[in-house]
Amino acid sequence: MAEQQAYTVASDSETTGEEKTSSAYPEIAIGIDIGTSQCSVAVWNGSQVELLRNTRNRKLMRSYVTFKDEAPAGGVSDELAHEYDMLSGAAIFNMKRLIGRVDTDPVVHASKSLPFLVQTLDIGVRPFIAALVNNMWRSTTPEEVLAIFLVELRAMAEVKLKRPVRNVVLTIPVSFSRFQLTRIERACAMAGLHVLRLMSEPTAVALLYAQQQQQSAHENMGSGSEKIALIFNMGAGYSDVAITATAGGVSQIKALAGSTVGGEDLLQNLMHHLLPNMDDLFSSHGIEQIKRMGLLRVATQDAIHKLSSDISVPIDVDLGNGTKISKVLKRTEFEEVNKEIFEKCEALIKRCLQAAKLEAEDVHDVIIVGGCSYIPKVRKIVTSICKREELYSGMNPLEAAVRGAALEGAVASGISDPFGNLDLLTIQATPLSIGIQADGSNFVPIIHQNTTTPVRKEQIFTTVHDNQAEALIIVYEGDEKTEEENHLLGYFKITGIPPAPKGVPEINVCMDIDASNVLRVFAGVMVRGTQYPPTPFMEVRMPTVDDGHGWSTQALHKTYGSTLDLVTVQKKTQH
Amino acid sequence: MVQSLALPAGTTFPFSHQSSSLSTAGFRSDRGVTFPRRNAPRASIYAAAVAEAQPALERRTTASLYDVLKVKENASAKEIKAAYRNLAKLYHPDAGSLPEESSDGRHFIEIHEAYATLSDPVSRDLYDLKLNLSSRRRGFGSSADGICVNGSEFYPTRRWETDQCW
């Protein structure tokens, strides 16, 4: 593994080189599925998608990085069993849950019971994350941990493929904000990888489904009529739903829905159930406490896995210091403890069906993927909402997303297949609405949720004060009514509005998402009857916010109040 | 800096915005590139008052949405869907089977807008009505501008153009 030493994590500020520009053959982008708990890599090998195996011949690798004296080592190459690392406090994992979140986020707070240090000050800045090395908390960031892991994945792929790897297609949860996407892209850049496409996990599964449908249509000489599939993906960190309409290798995403509910929540609820005073016992993060926390975690995780096939499971774990857990856990008990989580999954699927304007009966195939797809209760929820006995059985639940990503990698790299296996297209949709703050503190969407991309939409706003010369454009992403509940993407000011009574000036705000999912916001003043605007238009690539943006809107409100506000000119007729 | 890292270096953007597009006209003509058939200058300023402009429908040319999808006006819903998928395979930026300038993403938006209107029976009926009316009232050009179909999602009210056209 001499080659591996050549790879280092580039510094934050360094843009990765553009060394490779033209070659006779386009580089086929590899697909990477970074799961909260597991990770895999796949690539189009010229005739089909192939999953890459690590030196231990495994296709699925644990997503974690262990910090040691010398160099950190990730779950790709590390020989140590994850479970033992977890007890020492030196392993950082669940970075996909932590990345791009501020310390007021409930998901960050829920991560405090992980067996490493997650410290919050609750002031809207990034949380402090550290691994225990030689009895000291050594600080790191989710981006850095992810980058170290990606460097290992890249090295593994390059050894396997015997070529440099630069372009990647990454799968991401539906509920990720655009700010979180920039953190993922930054981690990739630090690892020397260029993100060709980011696609949500169920969208990747939809592409794999489209390919399978097309192949079977070829075999049966069928007409290839349109098929609707509902995809439910539940991993350790996130749950996603997508509804896709597929025909002739084209997969059109009709609706998406996502949430931060995942296997990690099931695990934590059960841990709290087994040890009700867990949070108090572990709050000081001593070495012994971390070990106990790790032991409880491993035992609980094992129990959940066993409950997928068994009706009950004995739990016997000695946490030391007189704390012993010894009981038989029934599957029904596990389901009762996590009732709320399962209800949230139900609501998510229903919301997606509603957004797609479909009834359960309209769905041809129901696909369930992700680590939690083995949990009987999860399967039961999905089958009962979709009113059917059978689930689609054509794909491996743990490999579907990465296979779809590899297909997208080949398609987006411009590879064609003589047998038409890559005659595919995904028409993606926006998972969250994007808009600005207007009409008081309301969120006014300009691009709505589930809009087909690429897209460009515009809307006219006007001033709220007479002779208002400036207007503040605050861009948010999300689907909540008030701006505070949505994700802030950035803000800028439009200046030089000509003096006029309120309601007269026309402020045009235009939003554009291209095929690479880049969002640009254009804004400026229009004056009727003139050829040119009084001041140049603004073009802003979003998001512009950086870490610690949690309180910047409060600061804006405090400084400007409503002096720079806007209102919509005409209520939208389109939903 | 974050953005520069996020830039897909080494690949070309499906479409890029020139820095010269600083005037309104420029801002618009930057779209004019992508909607080549649009008669930019005059329409550009006035289009501003559209609450939510649907650029693909603003074209002041004779192309109807049926022309965009390359289907007949009596095409069935199935034919429209099939035409949309076929065109998407050609014009979607990811499809990449066409040279750079013709696969700039804008065509796909246009195609999708046309499909969105024609695939919904209600909005298609309204559009057909509008198409008929406009060709009857005005012998020349089937530009439907000026006929107000209030509240229809594909055709916002545009008084200023009514004023101009009559």
XYZ file of C-alpha atoms in Angstrom:
741
model
C 0.000 0.000 0.000
C 2.843 2.329 -0.832
C 0.632 4.362 -3.109
C -1.593 5.365 -0.297
C 0.976 7.659 1.183
C 0.713 9.906 -1.818
C -2.739 10.936 -0.705
C -3.133 13.718 1.719
C -6.090 15.789 2.632
C -5.838 19.123 0.923
C -6.347 22.194 3.034
C -9.705 23.840 3.182
C -8.816 26.833 1.101
C -7.082 25.023 -1.664
C -9.013 24.512 -4.840
C -8.194 21.168 -6.267
C -6.195 21.249 -9.437
C -7.733 21.092 -12.821
C -4.977 18.927 -14.122
C -7.123 16.599 -16.118
C -9.097 18.337 -18.765
C -8.981 16.466 -21.994
C -8.318 12.859 -22.715
C -9.331 10.664 -25.580
C -11.689 8.685 -23.405
C -13.929 10.352 -20.896
C -13.277 9.305 -17.337
C -16.188 7.318 -16.007
C -17.321 8.885 -12.759
C -17.615 6.403 -9.906
C -20.667 6.223 -7.705
C -20.230 6.599 -3.955
C -22.901 6.022 -1.361
C -21.715 7.452 1.943
C -24.127 6.109 4.448
C -24.387 7.205 8.033
C -23.167 3.776 9.058
C -21.968 2.049 5.884
C -20.413 3.103 2.644
C -19.874 1.570 -0.791
C -18.345 2.380 -4.172
C -19.494 1.199 -7.598
C -18.520 1.860 -11.172
C -19.743 1.069 -14.690
C -17.219 -1.465 -15.936
C -18.140 -1.271 -19.598
C -21.015 -3.687 -19.541
C -22.558 -3.459 -16.084
C -22.275 -1.888 -12.660
C -19.695 -3.441 -10.393
C -19.251 -2.860 -6.673
C -15.631 -2.418 -5.604
C -14.301 -4.554 -2.775
C -11.738 -3.492 -0.223
C -8.656 -5.510 0.761
C -10.782 -7.590 3.092
C -13.048 -8.420 0.147
C -15.952 -6.443 1.515
C -18.365 -4.440 -0.603
C -19.833 -2.499 2.305
C -17.459 -0.620 4.576
C -18.207 0.976 7.910
C -18.235 4.769 7.730
C -15.923 5.832 10.529
C -12.472 7.229 11.110
C -10.230 6.312 14.040
C -7.840 8.969 15.257
C -4.504 7.673 16.489
C -1.102 9.017 17.375
C 0.194 9.074 13.832
C -2.312 9.156 11.017
C -6.049 8.693 11.252
C -7.428 5.522 9.652
C -10.881 4.975 8.279
C -13.193 2.027 7.964
C -12.047 1.303 4.401
C -8.614 -0.061 5.228
C -8.565 -0.344 9.001
C -8.278 -3.900 10.198
C -9.679 -3.217 13.633
C -13.242 -4.130 14.250
C -15.411 -1.067 14.461
C -17.070 -2.228 17.660
C -13.840 -2.147 19.657
C -12.801 1.220 18.255
C -16.110 2.584 19.349
C -15.363 1.825 22.967
C -12.157 3.834 23.028
C -13.555 7.244 22.063
C -11.047 7.481 19.212
C -13.503 6.634 16.443
C -15.694 9.311 14.913
C -18.740 8.170 13.002
C -22.224 9.368 12.042
C -20.534 12.306 10.289
C -23.314 12.378 7.735
C -25.692 13.295 10.537
C -23.438 16.026 11.854
C -22.139 17.619 8.671
C -23.274 21.171 7.966
C -25.364 21.502 11.106
C -25.176 24.222 13.721
C -25.159 23.517 17.438
C -28.771 24.498 17.942
C -29.892 21.667 15.670
C -31.798 18.857 17.467
C -29.906 16.274 15.392
C -26.626 17.559 16.843
C -28.050 17.383 20.349
C -29.165 13.819 19.757
C -25.587 13.011 18.753
C -24.269 13.891 22.199
C -24.720 10.339 23.378
C -22.272 9.046 20.780
C -19.062 7.613 22.237
C -16.931 10.610 21.244
C -17.178 14.295 22.067
C -19.938 16.450 20.606
C -20.028 19.743 22.454
C -22.591 22.467 21.864
C -22.772 26.069 22.998
C -26.247 26.599 21.535
C -25.422 29.853 19.818
C -25.838 28.801 16.209
C -22.221 27.964 15.447
C -20.708 24.662 14.362
C -20.530 22.070 17.141
C -17.189 21.067 18.631
C -16.349 17.488 17.736
C -13.336 15.621 19.086
C -11.804 12.154 19.274
C -9.963 10.805 22.280
C -6.269 10.361 21.484
C -3.843 9.619 24.324
C -6.384 10.788 26.873
C -6.806 14.122 25.122
C -9.753 15.365 23.116
C -8.361 16.116 19.686
C -10.695 18.367 17.703
C -11.847 17.640 14.201
C -14.787 18.496 11.952
C -17.333 16.349 10.129
C -15.861 17.604 6.826
C -12.379 16.511 7.835
C -13.558 13.093 8.967
C -15.463 12.640 5.735
C -12.465 13.782 3.694
C -10.144 11.304 5.424
C -12.638 8.577 4.700
C -13.018 9.649 1.066
C -9.243 9.689 0.596
C -9.212 6.034 1.611
C -12.112 5.214 -0.657
C -10.405 6.976 -3.526
C -7.149 5.100 -2.936
C -9.015 1.819 -2.848
C -10.860 2.603 -6.075
C -7.672 3.659 -7.846
C -5.915 0.437 -6.899
C -8.892 -1.593 -8.095
C -9.474 0.338 -11.302
C -5.780 0.924 -12.051
C -6.448 4.527 -13.033
C -6.711 7.882 -11.322
C -10.160 8.615 -9.951
C -11.391 12.169 -9.850
C -15.034 12.403 -10.848
C -17.675 11.080 -8.512
C -21.426 10.902 -8.215
C -22.459 11.030 -4.575
C -25.772 10.082 -3.097
C -27.225 12.336 -0.430
C -30.359 12.375 1.713
C -33.410 14.206 0.379
C -33.581 16.399 3.465
C -30.039 17.796 3.105
C -30.012 21.566 2.831
C -27.957 23.252 0.133
C -25.581 24.407 2.833
C -24.991 20.786 3.783
C -24.312 20.008 0.126
C -21.542 22.593 0.076
C -19.969 20.862 3.091
C -20.093 17.526 1.253
C -18.532 19.164 -1.791
C -15.846 20.702 0.373
C -15.019 17.330 1.918
C -14.751 15.884 -1.601
C -12.495 18.732 -2.703
C -10.282 18.127 0.332
C -10.005 14.503 -0.788
C -9.170 15.568 -4.349
C -12.504 14.478 -5.750
C -14.702 16.431 -8.087
C -18.443 16.057 -7.595
C -19.972 15.527 -11.011
C -23.460 15.049 -9.619
C -25.144 14.914 -6.263
C -28.280 12.847 -6.390
C -30.637 11.970 -3.614
C -30.532 8.322 -2.616
C -34.051 7.390 -3.771
C -33.393 9.200 -7.072
C -30.401 6.909 -7.603
C -32.570 3.907 -6.812
C -35.135 5.230 -9.297
C -32.488 5.245 -12.021
C -31.563 1.639 -11.292
C -35.250 0.784 -11.434
C -35.553 2.558 -14.794
C -32.706 0.475 -16.155
C -34.234 -2.748 -14.894
C -37.591 -1.852 -16.393
C -36.022 -1.028 -19.710
C -34.136 -4.303 -19.784
C -37.229 -6.325 -19.058
C -39.140 -4.346 -21.692
C -36.445 -5.287 -24.218
C -36.622 -8.937 -23.245
C -40.384 -9.139 -23.420
C -40.526 -6.964 -26.519
C -43.051 -5.008 -24.522
C -44.228 -1.534 -25.280
C -42.468 -0.186 -22.214
C -45.506 1.580 -20.867
C -45.158 3.982 -17.974
C -44.631 2.494 -14.548
C -44.915 4.323 -11.256
C -42.673 3.274 -8.412
C -42.584 4.380 -4.802
C -39.157 4.151 -3.231
C -38.705 4.209 0.523
C -35.145 4.448 1.764
C -34.415 4.237 5.461
C -30.823 4.221 6.572
C -29.136 4.862 9.881
C -29.376 8.623 9.609
C -32.160 9.575 7.255
C -35.410 8.461 5.647
C -36.341 9.380 2.101
C -39.288 8.766 -0.170
C -39.421 9.261 -3.913
C -42.111 8.608 -6.458
C -40.888 8.103 -9.981
C -42.640 7.620 -13.313
C -40.545 5.455 -15.599
C -40.820 4.605 -19.280
C -38.265 3.953 -21.974
C -35.314 4.386 -19.613
C -36.422 7.852 -18.561
C -37.092 8.231 -14.878
C -39.038 11.335 -13.984
C -39.100 12.152 -10.295
C -42.630 13.213 -9.463
C -42.186 13.882 -5.761
C -39.626 13.672 -2.988
C -39.913 13.732 0.794
C -37.193 13.364 3.363
C -36.552 13.575 7.079
C -33.770 13.062 9.601
C -35.473 10.029 11.081
C -33.333 6.917 10.877
C -31.946 3.792 12.467
C -29.873 5.937 14.797
C -33.103 7.197 16.383
C -34.379 3.645 16.797
C -31.099 2.767 18.461
C -31.049 5.752 20.808
C -34.666 5.303 21.846
C -33.968 1.696 22.694
C -30.805 2.636 24.588
C -32.818 5.103 26.651
C -35.424 2.433 27.212
C -32.833 -0.039 28.472
C -30.998 2.536 30.585
C -33.382 5.397 31.427
C -30.768 7.518 33.204
C -28.313 7.137 30.322
C -27.850 10.829 29.626
C -26.883 11.603 33.239
C -24.496 8.686 33.410
C -22.673 9.665 30.265
C -22.795 13.428 30.444
C -19.217 14.013 31.581
C -17.613 11.908 28.835
C -14.942 10.259 31.001
C -12.935 7.398 29.560
C -14.852 4.785 31.525
C -18.158 6.354 30.637
C -17.339 6.299 26.946
C -16.496 2.647 27.217
C -19.833 1.957 28.911
C -21.681 4.035 26.357
C -19.980 2.056 23.600
C -20.826 -1.266 25.239
C -24.470 -0.335 25.566
C -24.515 0.848 21.982
C -23.023 -2.349 20.593
C -25.375 -4.537 22.642
C -28.437 -2.525 21.601
C -27.420 -2.534 17.955
C -26.989 -6.315 18.028
C -30.395 -6.715 19.622
C -32.086 -4.633 16.914
C -30.385 -6.688 14.189
C -31.517 -9.939 15.794
C -35.078 -8.672 16.196
C -35.357 -8.524 12.411
C -35.510 -12.309 12.359
C -36.374 -13.240 15.957
C -39.455 -12.375 17.980
C -37.426 -11.777 21.126
C -33.785 -11.415 22.035
C -31.895 -11.723 25.318
C -29.790 -8.724 26.277
C -26.990 -9.291 28.733
C -24.495 -6.533 29.168
C -22.307 -5.570 32.080
C -21.567 -1.864 31.936
C -19.316 -2.081 34.957
C -19.619 0.012 38.087
C -22.538 -2.115 39.185
C -24.714 -1.295 36.185
C -25.953 -4.435 34.560
C -28.650 -4.898 31.980
C -30.107 -8.329 31.772
C -33.468 -8.827 30.131
C -35.326 -10.380 27.259
C -36.456 -7.809 24.744
C -39.521 -8.563 22.655
C -39.963 -7.274 19.143
C -43.279 -5.701 20.139
C -41.505 -3.835 22.924
C -38.992 -2.441 20.441
C -41.837 -1.362 18.180
C -43.673 0.298 21.053
C -40.557 2.201 22.163
C -40.130 3.533 18.633
C -43.792 4.154 17.893
C -43.203 7.811 17.131
C -40.400 7.076 14.679
C -42.547 4.627 12.750
C -45.402 7.122 12.693
C -43.063 9.694 11.216
C -42.100 7.235 8.466
C -45.765 6.679 7.733
C -46.443 10.398 7.505
C -43.461 10.860 5.200
C -44.712 8.277 2.694
C -48.224 9.705 2.780
C -46.897 13.208 2.234
C -44.952 12.069 -0.815
C -47.977 10.313 -2.347
C -50.008 13.438 -1.786
C -47.360 15.661 -3.363
C -47.282 13.382 -6.408
C -51.099 13.575 -6.547
C -51.309 9.810 -6.567
C -53.258 7.152 -4.696
C -51.630 4.001 -3.383
C -53.418 2.063 -6.118
C -51.618 4.041 -8.846
C -48.242 2.699 -7.763
C -47.001 -0.299 -9.772
C -43.936 -1.196 -7.736
C -43.002 -0.482 -4.132
C -39.269 -0.544 -3.486
C -37.781 -0.500 -0.022
C -34.046 -0.015 0.465
C -31.533 0.985 3.129
C -30.283 -0.654 6.311
C -33.624 -0.365 8.098
C -35.494 -2.129 5.283
C -34.893 -5.415 7.115
C -36.929 -4.291 10.115
C -40.293 -6.097 9.918
C -42.239 -3.100 11.224
C -40.791 -0.845 8.510
C -41.811 -3.307 5.797
C -45.256 -3.581 7.365
C -45.751 0.191 7.345
C -44.784 0.472 3.694
C -46.902 -2.463 2.528
C -49.959 -1.307 4.445
C -49.808 2.291 3.162
C -49.256 1.090 -0.377
C -51.971 -1.553 0.048
C -50.127 -4.578 -1.233
C -48.643 -7.855 -0.120
C -45.466 -7.918 -2.128
C -42.549 -5.531 -2.306
C -40.366 -5.176 -5.403
C -37.663 -7.810 -5.133
C -35.385 -6.921 -8.032
C -32.656 -5.164 -6.072
C -30.349 -5.543 -3.112
C -31.551 -3.038 -0.483
C -28.009 -2.190 0.598
C -26.566 -1.807 -2.895
C -29.369 -0.144 -4.851
C -28.355 3.471 -4.185
C -24.679 3.022 -5.051
C -25.573 1.092 -8.210
C -27.859 3.902 -9.293
C -25.104 6.420 -8.570
C -22.682 4.424 -10.731
C -25.222 4.406 -13.578
C -25.631 8.166 -13.262
C -21.838 8.456 -13.216
C -21.600 6.644 -16.529
C -24.502 8.539 -18.108
C -23.290 11.954 -16.927
C -19.760 11.133 -18.123
C -21.176 10.695 -21.615
C -20.574 6.950 -21.829
C -22.809 5.024 -24.202
C -23.426 1.320 -24.253
C -23.849 -0.603 -27.527
C -26.607 -2.695 -25.960
C -28.521 0.336 -24.813
C -28.014 -0.385 -21.127
C -27.055 3.228 -20.568
C -29.864 4.673 -22.644
C -31.092 6.228 -19.438
C -32.057 9.590 -18.061
C -33.139 10.841 -14.652
C -35.178 13.990 -14.635
C -34.606 15.254 -11.123
C -36.797 17.430 -8.959
C -36.117 19.917 -6.179
C -36.608 18.327 -2.750
C -37.229 21.661 -1.009
C -38.799 24.962 -2.028
C -36.524 27.950 -2.488
C -37.700 31.485 -1.929
C -37.154 34.735 -0.102
C -38.464 36.466 2.956
C -41.281 38.851 2.047
C -44.739 39.943 3.209
C -43.486 40.425 6.749
C -41.568 37.442 8.028
C -43.189 35.010 5.631
C -41.323 32.657 3.380
C -42.385 33.219 -0.225
C -41.287 30.313 -2.426
C -40.142 31.124 -5.947
C -39.127 27.627 -6.981
C -41.541 25.197 -5.404
C -40.814 21.815 -3.941
C -40.868 18.949 -6.455
C -40.225 21.228 -9.431
C -38.455 19.526 -12.314
C -34.875 20.738 -12.756
C -33.183 22.438 -14.562
C -35.550 25.308 -13.932
C -35.769 29.086 -13.926
C -38.539 31.031 -12.218
C -39.020 34.650 -11.383
C -41.315 36.765 -9.315
C -41.879 40.477 -8.838
C -41.786 42.134 -5.446
C -42.283 45.722 -4.403
C -41.349 48.072 -1.591
C -43.225 48.565 1.688
C -42.128 52.143 2.406
C -42.339 55.362 0.395
C -39.020 56.275 -1.193
C -37.463 53.009 -0.021
C -34.070 53.030 -1.708
C -32.803 49.610 -0.678
C -34.214 46.122 -0.275
C -32.859 43.122 1.505
C -33.124 39.775 -0.267
C -32.871 36.897 2.221
C -32.928 33.527 0.491
C -34.241 30.440 2.250
C -34.808 26.837 1.422
C -37.501 24.688 2.987
C -41.222 24.237 3.216
C -42.253 25.941 6.402
C -44.486 28.996 6.369
C -42.299 31.300 8.402
C -38.758 32.038 7.371
C -37.161 31.054 10.694
C -38.025 27.408 10.310
C -36.330 27.135 6.932
C -32.671 26.856 5.985
C -30.925 30.159 5.369
C -28.942 30.158 2.121
C -27.742 33.742 1.927
C -28.633 37.407 1.772
C -27.760 40.509 -0.178
C -29.043 44.020 -0.683
C -30.502 45.688 -3.741
C -29.597 49.336 -3.790
C -30.480 52.345 -5.905
C -34.242 51.876 -6.079
C -35.511 55.156 -7.602
C -37.630 57.287 -5.220
C -41.279 56.308 -5.545
C -44.349 55.721 -3.377
C -44.492 52.282 -1.774
C -45.765 49.524 -4.014
C -44.576 51.174 -7.202
C -40.997 49.963 -7.798
C -40.699 46.505 -9.280
C -38.031 44.266 -7.837
C -37.449 41.222 -9.971
C -36.102 38.130 -8.233
C -35.204 35.254 -10.505
C -33.919 31.847 -9.431
C -32.143 29.383 -11.639
C -31.096 25.797 -10.945
C -28.985 24.158 -13.642
C -28.421 20.488 -14.408
C -25.513 20.381 -11.955
C -27.933 21.583 -9.274
C -26.196 24.951 -8.933
C -28.548 27.658 -7.657
C -28.170 31.231 -8.865
C -30.297 34.126 -7.722
C -30.667 37.193 -9.943
C -32.260 40.315 -8.593
C -32.641 43.957 -9.485
C -34.973 46.886 -9.993
C -37.015 47.263 -13.143
C -38.384 50.625 -14.205
C -41.317 50.580 -16.541
C -40.790 52.267 -19.865
C -37.019 52.375 -19.735
C -34.568 50.182 -21.473
C -32.060 49.773 -18.667
C -32.430 49.273 -14.949
C -31.182 52.116 -12.750
C -28.550 49.877 -11.177
C -26.943 46.681 -12.399
C -28.667 43.409 -11.617
C -27.113 41.137 -9.023
C -26.162 37.562 -9.732
C -25.484 35.537 -6.599
C -24.501 31.915 -6.438
C -26.156 30.357 -3.410
C -25.575 29.346 -0.706
C -23.322 32.167 0.414
C -23.644 31.507 4.131
C -20.722 30.021 5.987
C -20.383 28.261 9.311
C -21.979 29.971 12.251
C -24.844 31.414 10.268
C -27.392 30.352 12.863
C -27.976 33.808 14.214
C -27.290 35.965 11.206
C -30.972 36.448 10.420
C -31.641 37.621 13.955
C -28.786 40.082 13.497
C -30.273 41.298 10.225
C -33.708 41.756 11.765
C -32.242 43.589 14.716
C -30.204 45.919 12.526
C -32.727 46.682 9.817
C -36.146 45.789 11.202
C -38.644 46.077 8.396
C -36.951 49.046 6.737
C -35.695 47.010 3.794
C -38.678 44.667 3.454
C -40.469 43.583 0.313
C -43.944 42.328 -0.478
C -45.154 40.186 -3.341
C -46.814 42.091 -6.153
C -49.249 39.436 -7.212
C -50.242 36.309 -5.420
C -49.120 33.298 -7.327
C -51.690 31.297 -9.139
C -49.487 28.308 -9.534
C -49.085 25.837 -6.796
C -14.248 29.995 -1.906
C -16.795 27.403 -1.044
C -18.289 28.001 -4.400
C -15.073 27.682 -6.252
C -14.561 24.317 -4.633
C -18.028 23.294 -5.561
C -17.508 24.256 -9.175
C -17.350 21.217 -11.355
C -13.885 22.063 -12.509
C -12.786 20.364 -15.632
C -16.257 20.141 -17.025
C -18.120 22.853 -18.778
C -21.256 24.248 -17.314
C -24.301 23.449 -19.356
C -24.755 27.177 -19.614
C -22.854 30.034 -18.190
C -23.828 33.576 -17.516
C -21.653 36.152 -19.138
C -20.365 38.897 -16.954
C -21.424 41.387 -19.581
C -25.050 40.819 -18.780
C -25.385 43.821 -16.553
C -28.221 45.772 -18.063
C -31.778 44.596 -17.938
C -31.613 43.933 -21.582
C -28.409 42.103 -20.978
C -29.910 40.189 -18.147
C -32.692 39.213 -20.411
C -30.653 38.629 -23.493
C -28.602 36.287 -21.411
C -31.779 34.331 -21.514
C -32.248 35.314 -25.096
C -29.308 33.112 -25.858
C -31.173 30.262 -24.452
C -34.483 31.159 -25.951
C -33.145 32.014 -29.353
C -36.493 32.693 -30.888
C -37.456 35.272 -28.362
C -37.786 38.787 -29.630
C -35.861 40.160 -26.733
C -35.559 43.933 -26.344
C -39.124 45.120 -26.215
C -40.556 42.152 -24.420
C -37.785 42.179 -21.933
C -38.637 45.254 -19.936
C -42.324 44.647 -19.875
C -42.109 41.043 -18.985
C -41.098 42.338 -15.628
C -44.612 42.822 -14.418
C -45.450 39.169 -14.774
C -45.884 37.840 -11.305
C -44.289 34.606 -12.226
C -43.097 34.668 -15.771
C -42.991 31.387 -17.544
C -40.268 32.170 -19.992
C -41.043 29.384 -22.399
C -44.477 30.795 -22.969
C -43.385 34.334 -23.547
C -41.961 33.621 -26.918
C -43.463 35.954 -29.430
C -43.141 33.549 -32.294
C -45.541 31.315 -34.100
C -44.425 28.180 -32.271
C -47.190 26.697 -30.172
C -46.601 24.323 -27.299
C -47.540 21.546 -29.701
C -44.716 22.657 -31.982
C -42.321 22.602 -29.023
C -43.183 18.975 -28.361
C -43.380 18.222 -32.098
C -46.847 16.704 -31.849
C -50.143 17.361 -33.613
C -52.781 19.481 -31.904
C -55.033 16.458 -31.560
C -52.303 14.290 -30.051
C -53.418 11.948 -27.297
C -52.132 12.238 -23.751
C -50.030 9.153 -24.374
C -48.459 10.643 -27.497
C -47.643 13.831 -25.630
C -45.997 11.885 -22.846
C -43.977 9.792 -25.302
C -42.919 12.887 -27.237
C -41.810 14.543 -24.003
C -39.695 11.579 -22.996
C -38.104 11.299 -26.417
C -37.255 14.995 -26.486
C -35.977 14.831 -22.907
C -33.567 12.110 -23.954
C -32.220 14.435 -26.637
C -32.311 17.797 -24.925
C -31.847 17.159 -21.221
C -28.379 18.446 -20.231
C -27.544 15.030 -18.817
C -28.375 13.277 -22.040
C -25.379 14.906 -23.663
C -26.016 13.564 -27.131
C -26.095 17.003 -28.705
C -23.326 19.556 -29.168
C -22.809 22.004 -26.323
C -24.756 24.985 -27.572
C -27.925 23.083 -28.302
C -27.994 21.191 -25.025
C -27.743 24.213 -22.785
C -30.570 23.183 -20.505
C -32.869 25.894 -21.728
C -34.465 23.779 -24.387
C -35.291 21.195 -21.832
C -36.964 23.800 -19.620
C -39.034 24.894 -22.606
C -39.946 21.326 -23.411
C -40.871 20.635 -19.825
C -43.041 23.751 -19.558
C -44.882 22.725 -22.705
C -45.356 19.236 -21.356
C -46.520 20.542 -17.976
C -49.272 22.534 -19.683
C -50.347 19.928 -22.209
C -50.253 16.920 -19.890
C -52.825 18.434 -17.566
C -56.258 18.167 -19.227
C -57.578 21.385 -17.667
C -54.629 23.567 -18.544
C -54.505 22.002 -22.016
C -58.154 22.921 -22.643
C -57.486 26.485 -21.561
C -54.429 26.642 -23.736
C -56.331 25.272 -26.744
C -59.030 27.846 -26.185
C -56.485 30.610 -26.052
C -54.766 29.294 -29.160
C -58.048 29.269 -31.101
C -59.133 32.696 -29.920
C -55.901 34.333 -30.802
C -55.785 32.932 -34.298
C -59.357 34.038 -34.878
C -59.013 37.571 -33.555
C -55.812 38.267 -35.293
C -55.193 36.997 -38.735
C -51.492 37.312 -38.415
C -49.209 35.396 -36.118
C -50.657 33.152 -33.498
C -49.058 35.007 -30.677
C -51.572 34.630 -27.957
C -50.470 37.634 -25.983
C -53.252 39.938 -25.022
C -55.912 37.420 -24.334
C -56.310 37.379 -20.641
C -57.009 34.054 -19.122
C -56.997 35.100 -15.538
C -55.800 32.624 -13.022
C -54.521 30.123 -15.498
C -51.177 28.851 -14.446
C -49.639 29.025 -17.866
C -50.784 32.485 -18.784
C -50.578 35.296 -16.272
C -52.367 38.565 -16.861
C -50.399 41.048 -18.889
C -52.187 44.328 -19.341
C -49.222 46.246 -20.644
C -48.912 44.055 -23.658
C -52.607 44.237 -24.293
C -52.178 47.971 -24.465
C -49.382 47.638 -26.898
C -50.931 45.093 -29.152
C -54.268 46.659 -29.815
